[in-house]
Each structure stands twice: as structure tokens, then as C-alpha cells.
Short mmCIF file of C-alpha atoms in Angstrom, two decimals:
data_model
loop_
_atom_site.label_atom_id
_atom_site.label_comp_id
_atom_site.label_asym_id
_atom_site.label_seq_id
_atom_site.Cartn_x
_atom_site.Cartn_y
_atom_site.Cartn_z
CA MET O 1 1.43 -11.79 -8.88
CA PRO O 2 4.76 -12.75 -6.99
CA ARG O 3 4.64 -14.84 -4.24
CA VAL O 4 5.65 -13.92 -0.67
CA ALA O 5 4.99 -15.27 2.43
CA ARG O 6 2.92 -13.13 5.00
CA SER O 7 5.30 -14.29 7.76
CA THR O 8 8.17 -12.89 6.08
CA MET O 9 7.12 -9.91 4.49
CA GLN O 10 8.37 -6.69 6.41
CA LEU O 11 5.50 -3.89 6.00
CA THR O 12 7.14 -0.44 5.73
CA PRO O 13 5.43 2.54 7.05
CA ARG O 14 4.09 3.53 3.38
CA ASP O 15 2.44 -0.18 3.29
CA LEU O 16 0.72 0.55 6.60
CA ALA O 17 -0.52 3.75 4.79
CA ILE O 18 -1.77 1.80 1.78
CA VAL O 19 -3.69 -0.47 4.07
CA GLU O 20 -5.18 2.73 5.77
CA MET O 21 -6.10 4.08 2.81
CA ALA O 22 -8.04 1.23 1.09
CA TYR O 23 -9.70 0.47 4.29
CA ARG O 24 -10.73 4.16 4.84
CA PHE O 25 -11.54 4.49 1.46
CA GLY O 26 -13.92 1.83 1.27
CA GLY O 27 -11.91 0.70 -1.75
CA CYS O 28 -9.65 2.89 -4.43
CA THR O 29 -7.66 2.23 -7.39
CA ILE O 30 -3.51 1.94 -7.90
CA GLU O 31 -3.97 5.50 -9.26
CA HIS O 32 -5.55 6.85 -6.47
CA VAL O 33 -2.75 5.37 -3.94
CA HIS O 34 0.00 6.20 -6.26
CA ARG O 35 -1.24 10.02 -6.24
CA CYS O 36 -1.37 9.88 -2.48
CA LEU O 37 1.61 7.71 -1.11
CA TRP O 38 3.89 8.08 -3.87
CA PRO O 39 6.25 11.57 -4.93
CA ALA O 40 4.66 13.30 -7.62
CA ARG O 41 6.33 12.31 -11.22
CA THR O 42 7.22 8.85 -10.16
CA ALA O 43 6.51 5.95 -12.25
CA LEU O 44 3.13 4.46 -11.56
CA SER O 45 4.86 0.73 -12.08
CA SER O 46 6.72 0.87 -8.77
CA CYS O 47 3.18 1.28 -7.05
CA TYR O 48 1.85 -1.60 -9.06
CA ARG O 49 4.94 -3.77 -8.23
CA ARG O 50 4.28 -3.10 -4.08
CA ILE O 51 0.92 -3.39 -4.27
CA ALA O 52 1.32 -7.09 -5.81
CA HIS O 53 3.59 -7.67 -2.98
CA LEU O 54 0.73 -6.81 -0.43
CA VAL O 55 -1.86 -8.83 -2.80
CA ALA O 56 0.47 -11.84 -2.51
CA ALA O 57 0.84 -11.67 1.35
CA LYS O 58 -2.84 -11.47 1.40
CA PHE O 59 -2.60 -7.82 3.33
CA LEU O 60 -4.56 -6.13 0.20
CA LEU O 61 -7.29 -7.55 -2.51
CA ALA O 62 -7.12 -6.72 -6.00
CA THR O 63 -9.86 -7.06 -8.50
CA ARG O 64 -9.56 -6.35 -12.11
CA LEU O 65 -13.08 -4.76 -13.09
CA PRO O 66 -15.22 -5.07 -16.46
CA SER O 67 -14.45 -1.99 -18.93
CA LEU O 68 -17.33 0.62 -19.25
CA THR O 69 -16.86 0.57 -22.77
CA GLY O 70 -16.65 -2.98 -23.36
CA GLN O 71 -13.00 -2.68 -25.08
CA GLY O 72 -9.87 -3.77 -23.03
CA SER O 73 -10.20 -4.19 -18.98
CA GLY O 74 -11.29 -1.88 -16.63
CA ARG O 75 -9.71 -0.49 -13.44
CA THR O 76 -8.45 -2.10 -10.54
CA LEU O 77 -10.44 -2.12 -7.53
CA VAL O 78 -7.67 -2.48 -4.43
CA THR O 79 -9.36 -3.33 -0.96
CA ILE O 80 -7.81 -4.74 2.44
CA GLY O 81 -6.88 -8.53 2.52
CA PRO O 82 -8.06 -10.80 5.35
CA ALA O 83 -4.23 -10.38 7.00
CA SER O 84 -4.85 -6.79 7.43
CA ARG O 85 -7.80 -6.83 9.39
CA PRO O 86 -5.65 -7.19 12.76
CA LEU O 87 -3.57 -3.96 11.47
CA VAL O 88 -6.89 -2.14 10.71
CA ALA O 89 -8.60 -3.08 14.23
CA LYS O 90 -5.28 -2.16 16.12
CA LEU O 91 -5.31 1.24 14.05
CA LEU O 92 -9.19 2.18 15.32
CA GLY O 93 -8.29 0.58 18.28
CA VAL O 94 -11.35 -1.57 18.29
CA PRO O 95 -11.87 -5.65 18.21
CA VAL O 96 -11.43 -7.23 14.84
CA ALA O 97 -14.91 -8.37 14.94
CA ALA O 98 -16.39 -4.91 15.20
CA LEU O 99 -14.81 -4.02 11.78
CA PRO O 100 -17.73 -3.67 9.33
CA ARG O 101 -17.20 -5.97 5.86
CA PHE O 102 -17.51 -3.64 2.92
CA PRO O 103 -20.35 -5.31 0.83
CA ASP O 104 -19.49 -6.52 -2.77
CA VAL O 105 -19.25 -3.92 -5.42
CA ALA O 106 -19.86 -5.05 -8.74
CA THR O 107 -21.84 -2.92 -11.29
CA PRO O 108 -19.37 -1.10 -13.32
CA LEU O 109 -22.00 2.06 -12.70
CA PHE O 110 -21.60 1.91 -9.12
CA LEU O 111 -17.91 1.35 -9.48
CA ALA O 112 -17.34 4.64 -11.53
CA HIS O 113 -19.32 6.68 -8.90
CA HIS O 114 -17.09 5.02 -6.22
CA PHE O 115 -14.17 5.79 -8.29
CA ALA O 116 -15.08 9.56 -8.75
CA VAL O 117 -15.91 10.14 -5.26
CA CYS O 118 -12.29 8.75 -4.60
CA ASP O 119 -10.79 11.50 -7.30
CA PHE O 120 -12.08 14.18 -5.48
CA ARG O 121 -11.34 12.98 -2.02
CA VAL O 122 -7.66 12.28 -3.25
CA ALA O 123 -7.64 15.82 -4.61
CA LEU O 124 -9.10 17.42 -0.99
CA GLU O 125 -6.20 15.62 0.55
CA LEU O 126 -3.62 16.80 -1.57
CA ALA O 127 -4.97 20.21 -1.40
CA THR O 128 -4.42 20.51 2.39
CA ALA O 129 -1.65 18.66 2.64
CA HIS O 130 -0.24 21.72 0.33
CA ASP O 131 -1.81 24.46 2.73
CA PRO O 132 -0.63 24.01 6.20
CA SER O 133 -3.32 26.44 7.52
CA VAL O 134 -5.72 24.04 6.34
CA THR O 135 -6.72 20.55 7.71
CA LEU O 136 -8.85 17.64 6.38
CA VAL O 137 -10.46 16.52 10.07
CA ASP O 138 -11.90 13.60 8.96
CA TRP O 139 -14.27 12.08 5.87
CA THR O 140 -17.26 9.96 6.25
CA LEU O 141 -18.09 7.26 4.00
CA GLU O 142 -21.67 7.14 2.22
CA SER O 143 -21.81 3.86 3.80
CA GLU O 144 -22.02 5.12 7.18
CA LEU O 145 -24.27 8.11 6.24
CA LYS O 146 -26.54 5.62 5.55
CA ARG O 147 -26.94 4.17 8.77
CA LEU O 148 -28.35 7.16 10.24
CA PRO O 149 -29.83 9.40 7.17
CA THR O 150 -31.31 12.52 7.54
CA ARG O 151 -34.82 13.26 7.22
CA VAL O 152 -36.61 16.42 6.32
CA THR O 153 -40.34 17.36 6.17
CA ASP O 154 -41.59 18.81 3.12
CA ALA O 155 -45.12 20.76 2.92
CA TYR O 156 -45.91 21.85 -0.93
CA ALA O 157 -49.30 22.03 -2.70
CA VAL O 158 -50.77 19.69 -4.98
CA GLN O 159 -53.91 20.42 -6.85
CA ALA O 160 -55.08 23.11 -4.28
CA LYS O 161 -54.27 21.00 -1.00
CA ASN O 162 -51.71 21.25 1.04
CA ARG O 163 -49.66 18.03 1.96
CA THR O 164 -46.28 16.96 3.31
CA ARG O 165 -43.82 14.49 2.19
CA THR O 166 -40.20 12.72 3.91
CA ILE O 167 -37.58 13.69 1.74
CA THR O 168 -34.13 11.08 2.78
CA LEU O 169 -30.96 12.53 2.28
CA ILE O 170 -27.84 10.52 1.85
CA PRO O 171 -24.61 12.21 0.77
CA ASP O 172 -22.00 10.40 -1.04
CA GLY O 173 -19.69 11.83 1.67
CA ALA O 174 -19.32 14.29 4.13
CA PHE O 175 -16.36 15.82 5.36
CA THR O 176 -14.63 18.68 7.89
CA LEU O 177 -12.17 21.21 7.23
CA SER O 178 -10.28 23.39 9.60
CA HIS O 179 -8.61 26.35 9.12
CA HIS O 180 -7.00 28.60 12.21
CA GLY O 181 -8.87 26.81 14.88
CA ASN O 182 -12.51 27.28 13.02
CA THR O 183 -14.09 24.19 11.62
CA GLU O 184 -16.75 23.86 8.83
CA ARG O 185 -18.59 20.45 8.04
CA ALA O 186 -19.81 19.64 4.45
CA TYR O 187 -21.58 17.61 2.45
CA PHE O 188 -20.53 16.25 -1.08
CA GLU O 189 -22.44 14.61 -3.78
CA GLN O 190 -20.96 13.38 -6.76
CA ASP O 191 -23.52 13.55 -9.72
CA MET O 192 -22.50 11.38 -12.47
CA ALA O 193 -25.56 12.97 -14.90
CA THR O 194 -27.66 9.63 -14.20
CA MET O 195 -30.27 11.19 -11.58
CA SER O 196 -33.28 12.25 -13.92
CA PRO O 197 -34.09 16.39 -13.12
CA LYS O 198 -37.41 15.04 -11.09
CA ARG O 199 -35.46 12.89 -8.72
CA LEU O 200 -32.51 15.65 -8.63
CA ALA O 201 -34.85 18.42 -7.85
CA LEU O 202 -36.40 16.60 -5.21
CA LYS O 203 -32.96 16.27 -3.56
CA LEU O 204 -32.15 19.58 -3.79
CA ARG O 205 -35.26 20.97 -2.69
CA GLY O 206 -34.35 18.47 0.70
CA TYR O 207 -31.13 20.33 1.12
CA LEU O 208 -32.75 23.92 0.83
CA ILE O 209 -35.20 22.95 3.64
CA GLN O 210 -32.28 21.26 5.74
CA GLN O 211 -30.59 24.30 5.48
CA LYS O 212 -32.83 26.33 7.24
CA GLU O 213 -32.35 24.34 10.67
CA PHE O 214 -28.86 23.14 9.89
CA PRO O 215 -27.04 24.84 7.58
CA VAL O 216 -23.97 22.95 5.81
CA PRO O 217 -22.29 23.56 2.57
CA VAL O 218 -23.41 20.93 -0.17
CA PHE O 219 -20.78 20.64 -2.92
CA PHE O 220 -21.93 19.16 -6.13
CA VAL O 221 -19.28 17.53 -8.66
CA THR O 222 -20.39 16.58 -12.13
CA LEU O 223 -19.45 15.79 -15.40
CA THR O 224 -19.85 18.64 -17.87
CA GLU O 225 -20.79 22.21 -18.30
CA SER O 226 -24.38 21.69 -19.31
CA ARG O 227 -25.14 19.41 -16.35
CA ALA O 228 -23.98 21.98 -13.67
CA ALA O 229 -25.79 24.42 -15.54
CA GLN O 230 -28.84 22.04 -14.90
CA ILE O 231 -28.18 21.44 -11.33
CA ILE O 232 -28.00 25.44 -10.91
CA ASP O 233 -31.58 25.97 -12.69
CA LEU O 234 -33.60 23.39 -10.56
CA ALA O 235 -31.61 24.44 -7.45
CA ALA O 236 -32.68 28.11 -8.29
CA ARG O 237 -36.52 27.03 -9.24
CA GLU O 238 -36.79 25.00 -5.61
#
């Protein structure tokens, strides 16, 4: 990494956008930054170089992750550095002490899921950027949704007895779209095909119960056609 003194580095509008993206995404990859903030069909190397300068000046942190396959190296997780916290606090209009510190995310499986969520969010941002009639109003991270999870009461029959149970719902993200003055809130679920059918069925059941009082679209994105078919089948059963 090139050595750059923090005090002598002049941040460009794109540098500030990179810092903001790293914070709002709860960490992302260099590829995500490149797709969002560099012109299409430009070399990834220029993005790497700029991020390297921001890392050297402590505006960003870059963590090389282990490979999921055990071969080669994994992707690089980009998060905000200590020098960026005052910038982000000013952007949000809050004291620096009020900024949450994102927990360390070390497990490859968790990061694979997180990066898949980022993939969808980047695609959504780019799609809305190309359609002036649609605006992505906001995106809520899973870490924020965990603070106030949705709980629904499920009445079900087992062994000829009526029972109730509580199903807790925490989407992987939530977002709001605006179209010609109308807004729509939606939930997002990134399925990595690691959840058992029993647990997945319970989650689907919870969302279906929630729809009765709070109808909101829930978008499931998964990895294969067969897994998508399984989700459809489980939802139909519930």
C-alpha cells in the first residue's frame, strides 16, 4: 500500500462517496465500489489504486478474506477507517460517539451471505439510477432490523391440540422504492441454500401470517433453480 499522510490527502467527491458506501453497506468489496462509482467498462485497477490510497490514509480498512474454496485468496472487505468516522458523523448529522461500530465478521459463510446481499443492493441501485421514474428511497441493514425484530403469533394444531408459538422475522434487508409519488416498502431475503427446509418453512409461514395485518412484498433471491422451486413449494404448502 502506498504511504499517504492523512493530513495532506485531498478527498475528492468520489472518495467521500466511497467512504459513505462502505459505511452504509456495513462493508462491501472493491468490486461493489467499482460497479457503483466508476464508469462502466473501466479498469478495476484504477479503483484498487484509489482505495489503496484511502487505506494508507486510514480513511478505509481493507481486509483480505480467506478463500471459500481453500485455493488462492478470497475477496477484500472494505470498511471505514478511523479517519472516516468524523466524516460519516457529519454526513449523518450525529456525534461521532453515536456511530455504531460494526461487529467483526470473520466467518467465510457469513461474508459470502453479506456479499450476496450487497450484490442485490448494488444491482437495485444501478437499476433505479437508470430509470428516472423510480427512486431507491432507503435501505435498512439487517443489523438495524435486529434491534426491533418483527414477531408474529402462529396458532397451529399438533396432536389434536391447539397451540400457539411466536415466530421472529428478521429480513436480510429492507428497502423503499418510490414511483411517481407512490412508495412501496419491501423486505429482502438472500437464501444461500444452507437453511433446512423445516426452518425455511417456518420463516415463510411467519411472513404469510404477517401479510394479514401488514402486507409487504418479500423478495427471495437464491442460488439455483431447484432451490427457487423448493421455496415456492414450501410457501404454497404453508
